[in-house]
């Protein structure tokens, strides 16, 4: 996977943003560590997902490109496929749960994707995708369990290490594990002494359980505010990569996620979605005994309906 | 003033942030110009005001530093004086209207300033300040009409030009005119062919009227959403500087300010306060016949209660 991440970075050059790395004296004092925030909320379409989607679509055969692709997604991957398809002139269809944030749906439509809505309580998205592949010859680009997707996501860690040099720790959020496995595989090869942590919402801790037991656990529509991390389970590819390259997993509560997010909005003045703040939450709340370490953190995205800020932050004190 | 800005930049080195300059393909397409956003929302305490305050306090005599300073402000200047005082070990008192945003008040208190509240409908803040100066020997650092404050604010334009090189236009918001006059004085000396525009809310267009007529106009508590620009009039120093160095003034409506701000939050993922978005509003809404120009824009600050986003953006369509 290490060499595939390096290949992906070449494909992404000029297409994906080399997102900035932010640091903050205030945040470092608060957290007691030297924190480097890789701001994937500034990535094209607002999340790291563009990396994997663009890498996967670039790598298709001309025949597959001509027929088009289909995917399912809770939101950001849908937008990413839609935008990558627009840029690479590949027709895209995205299968989206009908409770996905409106802001994410609209963006995918804006990039020219066809949208198919489904009810996640009653239908499996995989079944809808299979039918469309049989009918139209589409190629499926799943949201995380795909080598080119994983490799693309890993370029976020590659860029971070290239910019800040050595790190003692890297914290990455985990849903289906595409971002975590790509970043971990790259980092443990490039910088073996760096400890890589995966972070999950505590109500969606299937990956943490899977990681610790070695047996795949699933979570059915976990009720976390971090809508990007509601995936039911790790994938066939991401699970073994995470077992191999991740050093530990940790969980955080929705309150911890939201207060971390509030700090990013109000003190760092950046819009980060709940899933995007998950990776910083254990550091912001000092849930681990780290002091004075150089810590990389992936802020994975910023696609959230900002009009909901009043509700989201209702219980956070300044 | 040009040489004073250069001196200020030396005083600010290592104390103020050299804030990043953002650009966005999406925004450029939308506005039809090449726009360079100087992100003073990422400045220390969240606004450009730190530049002027720190420059002014650094320049005090040891005796004046020992006695302390007083100021009045609708918010960001108060925080700026408080933080500069903390860093330079100067005691600070800030006189703040009792309807100023709570988030701004709390920050000034957090930096250790003494706060005096007043009712802007019944009392003149200048009178309160005079009494405190007589009683305690404080030095007054007003929010804009002060040479060192103006020079400090001008360093925002200096950094922008240093980073992006030549610009055809520079857009700067105008309240009391400290930022506009400092940026204009620097820019018209460093790059005379650059056209400098001041931008005001249309309900607080005293500076526009003053600029166009040559006679000082005042506005009494103008009801604009851009709370940082509710100042009653230009100052004795800022008015002539603006007449000398600014090429033109333009006004924007509150709706135009808020839709520009919404775009910055949702597409660029940065938190900018209403006053901070004012300078971009005429470009975002194509109110001038500019096409394909290189345009600098100061995003002046990001101190806004993010919980109010639902109310602020209620009438904006995606």
Coordinates of N, CA and C in Angstrom, one line a residue, chain B residues 105-257:
Chain B
X105 N -16.7 40.3 24.4 CA -16.5 40.8 25.8 C -15.7 39.7 26.6
X106 N -16.1 38.5 26.5 CA -15.5 37.4 27.3 C -14.0 37.3 26.9
X107 N -13.7 37.4 25.7 CA -12.3 37.3 25.2 C -11.4 38.4 25.9
X108 N -11.9 39.6 25.9 CA -11.2 40.7 26.5 C -11.0 40.5 28.0
X109 N -12.0 40.0 28.6 CA -11.9 39.6 30.1 C -10.9 38.5 30.3
X110 N -10.9 37.5 29.4 CA -10.0 36.4 29.4 C -8.5 36.8 29.3
X111 N -8.3 37.9 28.6 CA -6.9 38.4 28.5 C -6.5 39.3 29.6
X112 N -7.4 39.5 30.6 CA -7.0 40.2 31.8 C -7.4 41.7 31.8
X113 N -8.2 42.2 30.8 CA -8.5 43.6 30.8 C -9.6 43.8 31.9
X114 N -9.7 45.0 32.4 CA -10.8 45.5 33.2 C -11.9 46.0 32.2
X115 N -13.1 45.6 32.5 CA -14.2 46.0 31.5 C -15.1 47.0 32.2
X116 N -15.4 48.1 31.5 CA -16.4 49.1 31.9 C -17.5 49.1 30.8
X117 N -18.7 48.8 31.2 CA -19.8 48.8 30.2 C -20.5 50.1 30.2
X118 N -21.1 50.5 29.1 CA -21.8 51.8 29.0 C -23.0 51.6 28.0
X119 N -24.0 52.5 28.1 CA -25.2 52.5 27.3 C -24.9 53.5 26.1
X120 N -24.8 52.9 24.9 CA -24.5 53.8 23.8 C -25.6 54.8 23.4
X121 N -26.8 54.6 23.9 CA -27.9 55.5 23.7 C -27.8 56.7 24.5
X122 N -27.2 56.7 25.7 CA -27.3 57.8 26.6 C -25.9 58.4 27.0
X123 N -24.8 57.7 26.8 CA -23.5 58.2 27.3 C -22.5 58.2 26.1
X124 N -21.6 59.2 26.1 CA -20.5 59.2 25.1 C -19.3 58.5 25.7
X125 N -18.8 57.5 25.0 CA -17.7 56.8 25.5 C -16.5 57.6 25.8
X126 N -16.3 58.7 25.0 CA -15.2 59.6 25.1 C -15.2 60.2 26.5
X127 N -16.4 60.5 27.0 CA -16.5 61.2 28.3 C -16.0 60.3 29.4
X128 N -16.4 59.0 29.3 CA -16.0 58.0 30.4 C -14.5 57.9 30.3
X129 N -13.9 57.8 29.1 CA -12.5 57.7 29.0 C -11.7 58.9 29.6
X130 N -12.2 60.1 29.3 CA -11.6 61.3 29.9 C -11.5 61.3 31.4
X131 N -12.6 60.9 32.0 CA -12.7 60.8 33.5 C -11.6 59.8 34.0
X132 N -11.5 58.7 33.3 CA -10.5 57.7 33.8 C -9.1 58.1 33.6
X133 N -8.9 58.9 32.6 CA -7.5 59.4 32.3 C -7.2 60.4 33.4
X134 N -8.1 61.3 33.7 CA -7.9 62.3 34.8 C -7.6 61.6 36.1
X135 N -8.4 60.5 36.4 CA -8.3 59.9 37.7 C -7.0 59.0 37.9
X136 N -6.6 58.3 36.8 CA -5.6 57.3 36.9 C -4.3 57.5 36.1
X137 N -4.3 58.6 35.2 CA -3.1 58.8 34.4 C -3.0 57.8 33.3
X138 N -4.1 57.1 32.9 CA -4.0 56.2 31.7 C -3.7 56.9 30.4
X139 N -3.1 56.2 29.5 CA -3.0 56.7 28.1 C -4.2 56.2 27.3
X140 N -4.8 57.0 26.5 CA -5.9 56.6 25.7 C -5.3 56.0 24.4
X141 N -5.8 54.8 24.1 CA -5.5 54.2 22.7 C -6.8 54.1 22.0
X142 N -7.2 55.0 21.3 CA -8.5 55.0 20.6 C -8.5 53.9 19.5
X143 N -9.7 53.4 19.1 CA -9.8 52.3 18.2 C -9.3 52.5 16.8
X144 N -9.2 53.8 16.4 CA -8.7 54.0 15.0 C -8.0 55.3 14.8
X145 N -8.4 56.3 15.5 CA -7.8 57.7 15.2 C -6.5 57.9 15.9
X146 N -5.5 57.2 15.6 CA -4.2 57.2 16.3 C -3.2 56.7 15.3
X147 N -2.1 57.4 15.2 CA -1.1 57.1 14.2 C -0.5 55.7 14.2
X148 N -0.2 55.3 15.5 CA 0.4 53.9 15.6 C -0.6 52.8 15.3
X149 N -1.9 53.1 15.6 CA -2.9 52.1 15.3 C -3.1 52.0 13.8
X150 N -3.2 53.1 13.2 CA -3.3 53.1 11.7 C -2.1 52.4 11.0
X151 N -1.0 52.8 11.5 CA 0.3 52.2 10.9 C 0.2 50.7 11.1
X152 N -0.2 50.2 12.3 CA -0.2 48.8 12.5 C -1.2 48.1 11.6
X153 N -2.4 48.7 11.4 CA -3.4 48.1 10.5 C -2.8 48.0 9.1
X154 N -2.1 49.0 8.7 CA -1.5 49.0 7.3 C -0.6 47.8 7.0
X155 N -0.1 47.2 8.1 CA 0.8 46.0 7.8 C 0.0 44.8 7.2
X156 N -1.3 44.8 7.3 CA -2.1 43.8 6.7 C -1.9 43.9 5.1
X157 N -2.0 45.1 4.6 CA -1.9 45.3 3.2 C -0.4 45.0 2.8
X158 N 0.5 45.5 3.6 CA 1.9 45.3 3.3 C 2.2 43.8 3.1
X159 N 1.8 42.9 4.1 CA 2.0 41.5 4.0 C 1.3 40.9 2.7
X160 N 0.1 41.4 2.4 CA -0.6 40.9 1.3 C 0.2 41.2 0.0
X161 N 0.7 42.4 -0.2 CA 1.4 42.7 -1.4 C 2.8 42.0 -1.4
X162 N 3.4 41.9 -0.3 CA 4.7 41.1 -0.2 C 4.4 39.7 -0.7
X163 N 3.3 39.1 -0.4 CA 3.1 37.7 -0.7 C 2.6 37.5 -2.1
X164 N 1.7 38.3 -2.6 CA 1.1 38.0 -3.9 C 1.6 38.9 -5.1
X165 N 2.5 39.9 -4.7 CA 3.0 40.8 -5.8 C 2.0 41.8 -6.2
X166 N 2.0 42.1 -7.5 CA 1.2 43.2 -8.0 C -0.3 42.8 -7.9
X167 N -1.1 43.9 -7.6 CA -2.6 43.8 -7.6 C -3.2 44.9 -8.4
X168 N -4.3 44.7 -9.1 CA -5.0 45.7 -9.8 C -5.9 46.5 -8.8
X169 N -6.4 45.8 -7.8 CA -7.4 46.4 -6.9 C -7.1 45.9 -5.5
X170 N -7.5 46.8 -4.5 CA -7.5 46.3 -3.1 C -8.8 46.8 -2.5
X171 N -9.6 45.9 -1.9 CA -10.8 46.2 -1.2 C -10.7 46.0 0.3
X172 N -11.1 47.1 1.0 CA -10.9 47.1 2.5 C -12.2 47.7 3.1
X173 N -12.7 47.0 4.1 CA -13.9 47.5 4.8 C -13.6 48.8 5.6
X174 N -14.6 49.6 5.8 CA -14.4 50.9 6.5 C -15.4 51.1 7.6
X175 N -14.9 51.3 8.9 CA -15.7 51.7 10.0 C -15.2 53.1 10.4
X176 N -14.3 53.1 11.3 CA -13.7 54.4 11.6 C -12.5 54.7 10.7
X177 N -12.1 53.8 9.9 CA -11.2 54.0 8.8 C -9.7 53.7 9.2
X178 N -9.5 53.1 10.3 CA -8.1 52.8 10.7 C -7.5 51.8 9.7
X179 N -8.2 50.7 9.5 CA -7.7 49.7 8.5 C -7.6 50.2 7.1
X180 N -8.6 50.9 6.7 CA -8.7 51.4 5.3 C -7.6 52.4 5.1
X181 N -7.4 53.4 6.0 CA -6.4 54.5 5.8 C -5.0 53.9 5.8
X182 N -4.7 53.0 6.8 CA -3.4 52.4 6.9 C -3.1 51.6 5.6
X183 N -4.0 50.8 5.2 CA -3.8 49.9 4.0 C -3.7 50.8 2.7
X184 N -4.5 51.8 2.6 CA -4.5 52.7 1.4 C -3.2 53.4 1.4
X185 N -2.8 54.0 2.5 CA -1.5 54.8 2.5 C -0.4 54.0 2.1
X186 N -0.3 52.7 2.7 CA 0.8 51.9 2.3 C 0.7 51.5 0.8
X187 N -0.4 51.1 0.4 CA -0.6 50.5 -1.0 C -0.3 51.6 -2.0
X188 N -0.8 52.8 -1.9 CA -0.7 53.8 -2.9 C 0.8 54.3 -3.0
X189 N 1.6 54.1 -1.9 CA 3.0 54.4 -2.0 C 3.8 53.2 -2.6
X190 N 3.4 52.0 -2.2 CA 4.2 50.8 -2.7 C 3.8 50.5 -4.1
X191 N 2.5 50.7 -4.5 CA 2.0 50.2 -5.8 C 1.0 51.2 -6.3
X192 N 1.4 52.4 -6.7 CA 0.5 53.5 -7.0 C -0.6 53.2 -8.0
X193 N -0.3 52.2 -8.9 CA -1.4 51.9 -9.9 C -2.5 51.0 -9.4
X194 N -2.3 50.5 -8.2 CA -3.4 49.7 -7.6 C -4.5 50.6 -7.1
X195 N -5.8 50.3 -7.5 CA -6.9 51.0 -7.2 C -7.4 50.6 -5.8
X196 N -7.5 51.4 -4.8 CA -8.0 51.1 -3.5 C -9.4 51.5 -3.2
X197 N -10.2 50.5 -2.9 CA -11.7 50.8 -2.7 C -12.0 50.6 -1.2
X198 N -12.7 51.5 -0.6 CA -13.3 51.3 0.7 C -14.7 50.8 0.6
X199 N -15.1 49.9 1.5 CA -16.5 49.3 1.4 C -17.2 49.5 2.7
X200 N -18.4 50.0 2.7 CA -19.2 50.2 3.9 C -20.6 49.6 3.7
X201 N -21.2 49.2 4.9 CA -22.7 48.9 4.8 C -23.5 50.1 4.4
X202 N -24.5 49.9 3.6 CA -25.3 51.0 3.1 C -26.1 51.8 4.1
X203 N -26.3 51.1 5.3 CA -27.0 51.8 6.4 C -26.0 52.5 7.3
X204 N -24.7 52.4 7.0 CA -23.6 53.1 7.8 C -22.7 53.7 6.8
X205 N -23.2 54.5 5.9 CA -22.4 55.1 4.8 C -21.8 56.5 5.0
X206 N -21.6 56.8 6.3 CA -21.1 58.1 6.6 C -19.7 58.3 6.0
X207 N -18.8 57.3 5.9 CA -17.5 57.5 5.3 C -17.6 57.7 3.8
X208 N -18.5 57.0 3.2 CA -18.7 57.2 1.7 C -19.2 58.6 1.5
X209 N -20.1 59.1 2.2 CA -20.6 60.5 2.1 C -19.5 61.5 2.4
X210 N -18.7 61.2 3.4 CA -17.6 62.1 3.8 C -16.6 62.1 2.7
X211 N -16.2 61.0 2.2 CA -15.3 60.8 1.1 C -15.7 61.6 -0.2
X212 N -17.0 61.4 -0.5 CA -17.4 62.0 -1.8 C -17.7 63.5 -1.7
X213 N -18.0 64.0 -0.5 CA -18.3 65.4 -0.4 C -17.2 66.3 0.2
X214 N -16.2 65.6 0.9 CA -15.1 66.3 1.5 C -15.5 66.9 2.8
X215 N -16.8 66.7 3.3 CA -17.2 67.2 4.6 C -17.5 66.0 5.5
X216 N -17.2 66.1 6.7 CA -17.3 64.9 7.6 C -18.8 64.6 7.9
X217 N -19.3 63.5 7.5 CA -20.7 63.0 7.9 C -20.6 62.1 9.1
X218 N -21.7 62.0 9.8 CA -21.8 61.1 10.9 C -23.0 60.2 10.8
X219 N -23.0 59.0 11.4 CA -24.1 58.1 11.5 C -24.3 57.7 12.9
X220 N -25.5 57.9 13.4 CA -25.8 57.6 14.8 C -26.3 56.1 15.0
X221 N -25.4 55.3 15.6 CA -25.8 53.9 15.8 C -26.4 53.2 14.6
X222 N -25.8 53.2 13.4 CA -26.4 52.7 12.2 C -26.7 51.2 12.4
X223 N -27.9 50.8 11.9 CA -28.4 49.4 12.2 C -27.9 48.3 11.3
X224 N -26.6 48.3 11.0 CA -26.1 47.2 10.1 C -25.8 46.0 10.9
X225 N -25.8 44.8 10.3 CA -25.4 43.5 10.8 C -23.9 43.5 11.1
X226 N -23.2 44.4 10.4 CA -21.7 44.5 10.5 C -21.4 45.3 11.8
X227 N -21.4 44.6 12.9 CA -21.3 45.4 14.2 C -20.0 46.1 14.4
X228 N -18.9 45.6 13.7 CA -17.6 46.2 13.8 C -17.5 47.6 13.0
X229 N -18.5 47.8 12.2 CA -18.5 49.0 11.3 C -19.6 50.0 11.7
X230 N -20.0 50.0 13.0 CA -21.1 50.9 13.4 C -20.5 52.2 14.0
X231 N -19.2 52.5 13.8 CA -18.6 53.7 14.3 C -19.3 54.9 13.7
X232 N -19.5 56.0 14.5 CA -20.3 57.2 14.1 C -19.6 58.0 12.9
X233 N -18.3 58.0 12.8 CA -17.7 58.8 11.8 C -16.2 58.5 11.7
X234 N -15.6 59.0 10.5 CA -14.2 58.9 10.4 C -13.5 59.8 11.4
X235 N -12.2 59.6 11.6 CA -11.5 60.4 12.6 C -10.7 61.6 12.0
X236 N -10.1 62.4 12.9 CA -9.3 63.5 12.4 C -8.2 63.1 11.6
X237 N -7.6 61.9 11.9 CA -6.5 61.4 11.1 C -6.9 60.6 9.9
X238 N -7.9 59.7 10.1 CA -8.3 58.8 9.1 C -9.0 59.5 7.9
X239 N -9.8 60.5 8.2 CA -10.6 61.2 7.1 C -9.6 61.8 6.1
X240 N -8.6 62.6 6.4 CA -7.7 63.1 5.4 C -6.9 62.0 4.7
X241 N -6.5 61.0 5.4 CA -5.8 59.9 4.8 C -6.6 59.2 3.7
X242 N -7.9 59.0 4.1 CA -8.8 58.3 3.1 C -9.1 59.2 1.9
X243 N -9.2 60.5 2.1 CA -9.4 61.4 1.0 C -8.2 61.4 0.1
X244 N -7.0 61.3 0.7 CA -5.8 61.3 -0.1 C -5.5 60.1 -0.8
X245 N -5.7 58.9 -0.2 CA -5.2 57.7 -0.7 C -6.2 56.7 -1.3
X246 N -7.5 56.9 -0.9 CA -8.5 55.9 -1.4 C -9.0 56.4 -2.8
X247 N -9.2 55.5 -3.7 CA -9.7 55.8 -5.0 C -11.2 56.0 -5.1
X248 N -11.9 55.1 -4.4 CA -13.3 55.2 -4.4 C -13.9 54.4 -3.2
X249 N -15.2 54.7 -2.9 CA -15.9 54.0 -1.9 C -17.2 53.4 -2.5
X250 N -17.6 52.3 -1.9 CA -18.8 51.6 -2.4 C -19.5 51.1 -1.2
X251 N -20.9 51.0 -1.3 CA -21.7 50.4 -0.2 C -22.3 49.1 -0.6
X252 N -22.6 48.3 0.4 CA -23.3 47.0 0.2 C -24.4 46.9 1.3
X253 N -25.4 46.1 0.9 CA -26.5 45.9 1.8 C -26.2 44.8 2.8
X254 N -27.0 44.7 3.9 CA -26.8 43.6 4.9 C -27.1 42.3 4.2
X255 N -28.0 42.2 3.3 CA -28.3 40.9 2.6 C -27.0 40.5 1.8
X256 N -26.4 41.5 1.1 CA -25.2 41.2 0.4 C -24.1 40.7 1.3
X257 N -23.9 41.4 2.4 CA -22.9 41.0 3.4 C -23.1 39.6 3.9

